[in-house]
Tab-separated table of C-alpha atoms in Angstrom:
chain	number	residue	atom	x	y	z
A	1	MET	CA	-5.990	10.081	17.153
A	2	THR	CA	-7.511	6.763	16.149
A	3	THR	CA	-6.596	5.472	12.707
A	4	SER	CA	-9.582	4.885	10.427
A	5	ALA	CA	-9.705	2.021	7.946
A	6	HIS	CA	-9.353	4.557	5.109
A	7	ASP	CA	-6.293	6.087	6.759
A	8	ALA	CA	-4.808	2.635	7.310
A	9	LEU	CA	-5.136	1.652	3.649
A	10	ILE	CA	-3.640	4.952	2.531
A	11	GLN	CA	-0.746	4.685	4.976
A	12	LEU	CA	0.092	1.192	3.734
A	13	MET	CA	0.101	2.506	0.150
A	14	LEU	CA	2.313	5.445	1.117
A	15	VAL	CA	4.795	3.131	2.797
A	16	ALA	CA	4.776	0.940	-0.303
A	17	ALA	CA	5.605	3.994	-2.424
A	18	SER	CA	8.384	5.131	-0.105
A	19	SER	CA	9.859	1.699	0.628
A	20	ASP	CA	12.534	2.099	-2.041
A	21	SER	CA	13.361	5.631	-0.770
A	22	ALA	CA	12.159	7.238	-3.985
A	23	VAL	CA	8.469	8.111	-4.230
A	24	THR	CA	7.781	8.618	-7.915
A	25	GLU	CA	5.112	10.762	-9.489
A	26	ARG	CA	3.625	7.604	-11.011
A	27	GLU	CA	3.248	6.093	-7.531
A	28	LEU	CA	1.595	9.234	-6.161
A	29	LEU	CA	-0.753	9.436	-9.133
A	30	ARG	CA	-1.636	5.770	-8.690
A	31	ILE	CA	-2.449	6.317	-5.012
A	32	GLN	CA	-4.637	9.311	-5.856
A	33	GLY	CA	-6.342	7.387	-8.650
A	34	LEU	CA	-7.064	4.411	-6.413
A	35	ILE	CA	-8.517	6.679	-3.727
A	36	GLU	CA	-10.742	8.405	-6.276
A	37	ARG	CA	-11.848	5.257	-8.101
A	38	LEU	CA	-12.184	2.346	-5.679
A	39	PRO	CA	-15.386	1.711	-3.730
A	40	VAL	CA	-13.407	0.942	-0.557
A	41	PHE	CA	-12.544	4.669	-0.359
A	42	HIS	CA	-16.159	5.819	-0.684
A	43	GLY	CA	-16.734	8.431	2.006
A	44	PHE	CA	-13.055	9.340	2.437
A	45	ASP	CA	-12.561	13.109	2.522
A	46	LYS	CA	-9.811	13.607	-0.064
A	47	SER	CA	-8.831	16.919	1.500
A	48	ARG	CA	-7.483	14.848	4.437
A	49	LEU	CA	-4.835	13.161	2.279
A	50	PRO	CA	-2.006	15.535	3.352
A	51	GLU	CA	-2.967	14.992	7.015
A	52	VAL	CA	-2.877	11.208	6.570
A	53	ALA	CA	0.465	11.425	4.754
A	54	ASN	CA	1.978	13.610	7.482
A	55	SER	CA	0.745	11.264	10.196
A	56	CYS	CA	2.304	8.344	8.346
A	57	ALA	CA	5.625	10.196	7.958
A	58	GLU	CA	5.693	11.031	11.685
A	59	LEU	CA	5.148	7.390	12.603
A	60	LEU	CA	7.791	6.214	10.119
A	61	HIS	CA	10.409	8.552	11.563
A	62	GLY	CA	9.759	7.401	15.112
A	63	GLU	CA	11.199	4.415	16.925
A	64	ASP	CA	10.381	1.130	15.121
A	65	GLY	CA	8.597	3.309	12.552
A	66	LEU	CA	7.873	0.776	9.845
A	67	ASP	CA	6.579	-1.851	12.253
A	68	ARG	CA	4.451	0.756	14.037
A	69	VAL	CA	2.841	1.977	10.806
A	70	ILE	CA	2.048	-1.558	9.694
A	71	ASP	CA	0.813	-2.662	13.134
A	72	ASN	CA	-1.352	0.459	13.610
A	73	ALA	CA	-2.793	0.136	10.126
A	74	LEU	CA	-3.623	-3.539	10.506
A	75	ALA	CA	-5.200	-2.918	13.916
A	76	ALA	CA	-7.530	-0.380	12.258
A	77	LEU	CA	-8.547	-2.670	9.400
A	78	PRO	CA	-11.384	-5.151	9.509
A	79	ARG	CA	-10.023	-8.593	8.694
A	80	LYS	CA	-12.076	-8.715	5.490
A	81	LEU	CA	-10.002	-5.781	4.140
A	82	GLU	CA	-6.621	-7.457	4.611
A	83	ASP	CA	-6.583	-8.749	1.038
A	84	THR	CA	-7.533	-5.262	-0.149
A	85	ALA	CA	-4.678	-3.748	1.855
A	86	TYR	CA	-2.187	-6.159	0.327
A	87	ALA	CA	-3.577	-5.634	-3.176
A	88	LEU	CA	-3.255	-1.856	-2.822
A	89	ALA	CA	0.347	-2.114	-1.600
A	90	VAL	CA	1.221	-4.417	-4.509
A	91	GLU	CA	-0.539	-2.100	-6.956
A	92	VAL	CA	1.555	0.873	-5.833
A	93	THR	CA	4.857	-1.027	-5.963
A	94	ALA	CA	4.039	-2.513	-9.390
A	95	VAL	CA	3.365	0.810	-11.082
A	96	ASP	CA	7.081	1.354	-11.828
A	97	LEU	CA	7.188	-1.992	-13.692
A	98	ARG	CA	10.053	-3.297	-11.558
A	99	LEU	CA	10.335	-4.054	-7.881
A	100	GLU	CA	13.385	-2.980	-5.940
A	101	GLN	CA	14.700	-5.172	-3.128
A	102	GLU	CA	13.305	-2.782	-0.490
A	103	GLU	CA	9.823	-2.964	-2.020
A	104	LEU	CA	9.957	-6.748	-2.027
A	105	ARG	CA	11.030	-6.683	1.619
A	106	TYR	CA	8.130	-4.381	2.554
A	107	LEU	CA	5.638	-6.643	0.799
A	108	GLU	CA	7.152	-9.628	2.602
A	109	MET	CA	6.807	-7.855	5.964
A	110	LEU	CA	3.210	-6.951	5.202
A	111	ARG	CA	2.445	-10.490	4.034
A	112	ASP	CA	3.885	-11.912	7.260
A	113	LYS	CA	1.616	-9.723	9.396
A	114	LEU	CA	-1.578	-10.410	7.443
A	115	SER	CA	-3.922	-13.347	7.881
A	116	LEU	CA	-3.740	-14.215	4.194
A	117	ASP	CA	-2.669	-17.518	2.760
A	118	ARG	CA	0.205	-17.709	0.294
A	119	LEU	CA	-2.098	-18.636	-2.603
A	120	THR	CA	-4.114	-15.428	-2.122
A	121	THR	CA	-1.044	-13.202	-1.978
A	122	ALA	CA	0.447	-14.914	-5.043
A	123	ALA	CA	-2.790	-14.368	-6.980
A	124	ILE	CA	-2.777	-10.673	-6.038
A	125	GLU	CA	0.838	-10.344	-7.195
A	126	VAL	CA	0.216	-12.111	-10.529
A	127	ALA	CA	-2.866	-9.983	-11.190
A	128	ALA	CA	-0.898	-6.773	-10.583
A	129	ARG	CA	1.858	-7.878	-12.963
A	130	ALA	CA	-0.764	-8.678	-15.608
A	131	ARG	CA	-2.423	-5.256	-15.208
A	132	HIS	CA	0.854	-3.393	-15.602
A	133	ARG	CA	2.336	-5.467	-18.434
A	134	GLN	CA	3.196	-3.584	-21.617
A	135	MET	CA	3.196	-4.737	-25.207
A	136	PRO	CA	6.552	-6.190	-26.283
A	137	SER	CA	8.540	-3.832	-28.477
């Protein structure tokens, strides 16, 4: 089965959520919310989400799973959606308000495979931190 651009974006978000080995409810809710709210997901059949998630899990558990998921996803994405893909991955990892080492490593791997300059990725990361910041207590 050919990976669609929608599937690719969702798979990259799912890997971001699972990169620290603990997918939280907040991460899953964020993924669902992004799919429902963002224009890039217009036309995606939400009933396919379990199918996309299962396909991603199968790839991850295969040989060179993480690299295969990322490579397949990026091959399915138009170049103009690479910044969107990175922004979505950052958004999912930032929802817990702290990044584990594994999440940072995943973002680094994704960054290395994208055609984005360092200034763009830094801006995406700063914007995500700003969106998730809480009032000081």
